[in-house]
PDB file of C-alpha atoms in Angstrom:
ATOM      1  CA  MET S1051     -30.065  18.131  47.116  1.00 43.00           C
ATOM      2  CA  ASN S1052     -32.737  15.436  48.762  1.00 50.00           C
ATOM      3  CA  ALA S1053     -36.006  16.194  48.027  1.00 49.00           C
ATOM      4  CA  TYR S1054     -36.447  16.167  52.177  1.00 61.00           C
ATOM      5  CA  GLU S1055     -33.453  17.354  54.140  1.00 65.00           C
ATOM      6  CA  ASN S1056     -33.570  17.456  58.128  1.00 74.00           C
ATOM      7  CA  ASN S1057     -31.706  21.193  58.517  1.00 81.00           C
ATOM      8  CA  ALA S1058     -31.099  22.483  62.551  1.00 83.00           C
ATOM      9  CA  PHE S1059     -31.792  25.452  62.287  1.00 84.00           C
ATOM     10  CA  PHE S1060     -35.262  24.867  60.886  1.00 87.00           C
ATOM     11  CA  TRP S1061     -36.312  23.553  63.970  1.00 90.00           C
ATOM     12  CA  GLN S1062     -34.516  26.281  66.003  1.00 90.00           C
ATOM     13  CA  LYS S1063     -36.996  28.512  64.794  1.00 91.00           C
ATOM     14  CA  LEU S1064     -40.171  26.785  65.848  1.00 94.00           C
ATOM     15  CA  ASP S1065     -38.573  26.071  68.986  1.00 94.00           C
ATOM     16  CA  THR S1066     -37.949  29.603  69.237  1.00 94.00           C
ATOM     17  CA  LEU S1067     -41.575  30.713  67.794  1.00 94.00           C
ATOM     18  CA  TYR S1068     -42.851  28.288  70.688  1.00 96.00           C
ATOM     19  CA  LEU S1069     -40.423  29.090  73.796  1.00 95.00           C
ATOM     20  CA  SER S1070     -41.699  33.087  73.162  1.00 95.00           C
ATOM     21  CA  SER S1071     -44.929  32.593  72.760  1.00 95.00           C
ATOM     22  CA  LYS S1072     -47.678  31.532  75.043  1.00 96.00           C
ATOM     23  CA  LEU S1073     -49.225  27.683  74.962  1.00 96.00           C
ATOM     24  CA  VAL S1074     -53.326  27.901  75.491  1.00 97.00           C
ATOM     25  CA  ILE S1075     -55.101  23.978  76.159  1.00 97.00           C
ATOM     26  CA  ASP S1076     -58.262  24.472  74.010  1.00 94.00           C
ATOM     27  CA  ARG S1077     -59.037  20.716  73.634  1.00 95.00           C
ATOM     28  CA  PRO S1078     -57.553  18.396  76.503  1.00 97.00           C
ATOM     29  CA  ARG S1079     -57.077  15.034  76.318  1.00 97.00           C
ATOM     30  CA  ASN S1080     -60.125  13.183  76.161  1.00 96.00           C
ATOM     31  CA  THR S1081     -61.626  15.164  75.769  1.00 96.00           C
ATOM     32  CA  CYS S1082     -63.883  15.169  71.921  1.00 93.00           C
ATOM     33  CA  HIS S1083     -63.460  17.332  68.535  1.00 88.00           C
ATOM     34  CA  TYR S1084     -65.511  20.666  68.712  1.00 85.00           C
ATOM     35  CA  LYS S1085     -68.106  19.397  65.645  1.00 83.00           C
ATOM     36  CA  TYR S1086     -67.232  15.613  65.460  1.00 82.00           C
ATOM     37  CA  SER S1087     -67.658  13.772  68.644  1.00 86.00           C
ATOM     38  CA  ASN S1088     -66.180  10.953  67.232  1.00 86.00           C
ATOM     39  CA  LEU S1089     -62.916  11.959  67.279  1.00 88.00           C
ATOM     40  CA  ILE S1090     -61.137  12.108  70.869  1.00 94.00           C
ATOM     41  CA  TYR S1091     -57.662  13.963  71.648  1.00 96.00           C
ATOM     42  CA  PRO S1092     -55.749  11.883  72.576  1.00 96.00           C
ATOM     43  CA  VAL S1093     -53.162  14.458  73.518  1.00 97.00           C
ATOM     44  CA  ASP S1094     -53.441  18.090  75.197  1.00 98.00           C
ATOM     45  CA  TYR S1095     -54.125  20.110  71.969  1.00 97.00           C
ATOM     46  CA  GLY S1096     -54.282  23.744  71.577  1.00 96.00           C
ATOM     47  CA  TYR S1097     -52.105  27.161  69.654  1.00 96.00           C
ATOM     48  CA  LEU S1098     -49.550  29.550  70.259  1.00 96.00           C
ATOM     49  CA  SER S1099     -51.742  32.623  71.511  1.00 93.00           C
ATOM     50  CA  ASP S1100     -49.906  34.987  69.817  1.00 89.00           C
ATOM     51  CA  THR S1101     -48.272  33.507  65.931  1.00 88.00           C
ATOM     52  CA  ALA S1102     -49.785  33.061  62.424  1.00 81.00           C
ATOM     53  CA  GLY S1103     -50.290  30.306  60.613  1.00 74.00           C
ATOM     54  CA  THR S1104     -51.154  29.646  56.593  1.00 70.00           C
ATOM     55  CA  ASP S1105     -54.857  30.282  58.069  1.00 71.00           C
ATOM     56  CA  GLN S1106     -54.761  32.801  59.936  1.00 75.00           C
ATOM     57  CA  VAL S1107     -54.658  31.311  62.523  1.00 81.00           C
ATOM     58  CA  PRO S1108     -52.368  30.617  65.007  1.00 92.00           C
ATOM     59  CA  ILE S1109     -49.999  27.394  64.850  1.00 93.00           C
ATOM     60  CA  ASP S1110     -51.324  24.350  66.644  1.00 95.00           C
ATOM     61  CA  VAL S1111     -49.849  22.309  69.181  1.00 97.00           C
ATOM     62  CA  PHE S1112     -49.858  19.014  70.065  1.00 98.00           C
ATOM     63  CA  LYS S1113     -48.180  19.136  74.396  1.00 98.00           C
ATOM     64  CA  GLY S1114     -47.246  15.187  75.114  1.00 97.00           C
ATOM     65  CA  SER S1115     -46.895  13.925  78.608  1.00 96.00           C
ATOM     66  CA  GLU S1116     -42.986  14.749  78.846  1.00 96.00           C
ATOM     67  CA  LYS S1117     -41.762  17.131  79.938  1.00 93.00           C
ATOM     68  CA  LYS S1118     -40.095  18.616  77.668  1.00 91.00           C
ATOM     69  CA  ASN S1119     -40.007  21.630  75.925  1.00 90.00           C
ATOM     70  CA  LEU S1120     -38.191  21.736  72.149  1.00 91.00           C
ATOM     71  CA  VAL S1121     -40.245  20.907  68.643  1.00 95.00           C
ATOM     72  CA  GLN S1122     -39.284  17.559  68.329  1.00 94.00           C
ATOM     73  CA  ALA S1123     -41.677  17.064  65.205  1.00 95.00           C
ATOM     74  CA  VAL S1124     -44.656  18.528  62.688  1.00 95.00           C
ATOM     75  CA  VAL S1125     -47.040  17.053  61.409  1.00 96.00           C
ATOM     76  CA  ILE S1126     -49.085  18.132  58.307  1.00 95.00           C
ATOM     77  CA  SER S1127     -52.239  17.538  57.198  1.00 94.00           C
ATOM     78  CA  ALA S1128     -54.064  17.871  54.205  1.00 95.00           C
ATOM     79  CA  ASP S1129     -58.151  18.079  54.909  1.00 93.00           C
ATOM     80  CA  ILE S1130     -59.886  18.340  51.240  1.00 95.00           C
ATOM     81  CA  LEU S1131     -62.891  19.517  52.513  1.00 91.00           C
ATOM     82  CA  LYS S1132     -61.385  23.453  54.372  1.00 87.00           C
ATOM     83  CA  LYS S1133     -58.609  22.580  51.633  1.00 91.00           C
ATOM     84  CA  ASP S1134     -56.730  23.751  52.822  1.00 90.00           C
ATOM     85  CA  CYS S1135     -53.116  22.151  54.670  1.00 91.00           C
ATOM     86  CA  GLU S1136     -51.491  23.219  57.948  1.00 92.00           C
ATOM     87  CA  VAL S1137     -48.316  22.259  59.879  1.00 93.00           C
ATOM     88  CA  LYS S1138     -48.750  21.372  63.384  1.00 95.00           C
ATOM     89  CA  LEU S1139     -46.221  21.545  66.321  1.00 97.00           C
ATOM     90  CA  LEU S1140     -45.564  18.262  68.085  1.00 98.00           C
ATOM     91  CA  ILE S1141     -44.633  19.234  71.717  1.00 97.00           C
ATOM     92  CA  GLY S1142     -42.802  16.600  74.298  1.00 96.00           C
ATOM     93  CA  CYS S1143     -45.116  13.857  73.017  1.00 97.00           C
ATOM     94  CA  THR S1144     -43.666   9.840  73.643  1.00 95.00           C
ATOM     95  CA  LYS S1145     -43.579   8.246  70.277  1.00 95.00           C
ATOM     96  CA  GLU S1146     -46.869   6.050  71.087  1.00 97.00           C
ATOM     97  CA  GLU S1147     -48.327  10.201  71.001  1.00 97.00           C
ATOM     98  CA  GLU S1148     -46.638  10.669  67.889  1.00 96.00           C
ATOM     99  CA  TYR S1149     -48.422   7.358  66.676  1.00 96.00           C
ATOM    100  CA  GLU S1150     -51.976   8.024  68.657  1.00 97.00           C
ATOM    101  CA  ILE S1151     -51.816  11.823  67.140  1.00 97.00           C
ATOM    102  CA  LEU S1152     -51.344  10.151  63.626  1.00 96.00           C
ATOM    103  CA  GLU S1153     -54.356   7.713  64.747  1.00 95.00           C
ATOM    104  CA  PHE S1154     -55.815  10.707  65.134  1.00 95.00           C
ATOM    105  CA  LEU S1155     -55.246  13.241  62.001  1.00 94.00           C
ATOM    106  CA  ASN S1156     -55.604  10.277  59.192  1.00 95.00           C
ATOM    107  CA  GLN S1157     -59.074   8.359  60.480  1.00 90.00           C
ATOM    108  CA  THR S1158     -61.368   9.731  58.281  1.00 88.00           C
ATOM    109  CA  GLU S1159     -61.197  10.124  54.133  1.00 92.00           C
ATOM    110  CA  PHE S1160     -61.577  13.545  53.709  1.00 92.00           C
ATOM    111  CA  GLN S1161     -58.031  14.565  55.967  1.00 92.00           C
ATOM    112  CA  LYS S1162     -54.861  13.161  55.820  1.00 96.00           C
ATOM    113  CA  ALA S1163     -51.191  13.840  58.108  1.00 96.00           C
ATOM    114  CA  VAL S1164     -47.686  12.914  58.022  1.00 96.00           C
ATOM    115  CA  LEU S1165     -44.832  13.042  60.669  1.00 95.00           C
ATOM    116  CA  LEU S1166     -41.486  15.039  59.581  1.00 93.00           C
ATOM    117  CA  ARG S1167     -39.026  14.413  63.159  1.00 92.00           C
ATOM    118  CA  ARG S1168     -36.390  16.573  64.229  1.00 90.00           C
ATOM    119  CA  GLY S1169     -33.368  16.060  63.101  1.00 77.00           C
ATOM    120  CA  ASN S1170     -29.560  17.939  63.857  1.00 69.00           C
ATOM    121  CA  ASP S1171     -28.321  17.606  60.975  1.00 69.00           C
ATOM    122  CA  VAL S1172     -27.135  20.986  58.555  1.00 66.00           C
ATOM    123  CA  PRO S1173     -27.604  20.770  54.843  1.00 64.00           C
ATOM    124  CA  ASP S1174     -24.763  22.659  52.904  1.00 68.00           C
ATOM    125  CA  TRP S1175     -27.106  24.594  50.879  1.00 64.00           C
ATOM    126  CA  ALA S1176     -28.176  26.209  54.932  1.00 60.00           C
ATOM    127  CA  MET S1177     -24.957  26.849  56.187  1.00 65.00           C
ATOM    128  CA  ASN S1178     -25.633  30.845  55.319  1.00 63.00           C
ATOM    129  CA  ASP S1179     -28.414  31.386  57.776  1.00 50.00           C
TER     130      ASP S1179
END
C-alpha cells in the first residue's frame, strides 16, 4: 500500500457531508481575517452549520467562483499557536483560487498547509466499503 492513496469513497463521504449541510459564509471574499487585518480571504470562507470537525466546531469551507457542488480538494493545516490541525473543504475553486488559498494559509511562520486534490481511484483495500 502507498503512503497516500486517493480513495473515491472518501470523496463521496465528503460530498455527502457538504450536500446534506447548510453552508454559512461568514467571511466573504476580500474581507479581513477577524484577528489579523493583514490576512485577506481570497475566496468566500465559511462553515457547514450542522457538522463538527476535530476541534468540535463546524467544518470549514473555502467556496470559489465556479458553480460546482462537489468537494474537489481538502486543505490540511497545522497551527503551532493554536496547537491544532484542521481540515478545510474546497468547493468550486479554480486552480488559481486553490493557489491563493494555499498562499493565504501559508503566509505566517506559525501555520502551514498542504492541499490534497480529489481523485477517482478505489484502492483494493477500500473495495468492501
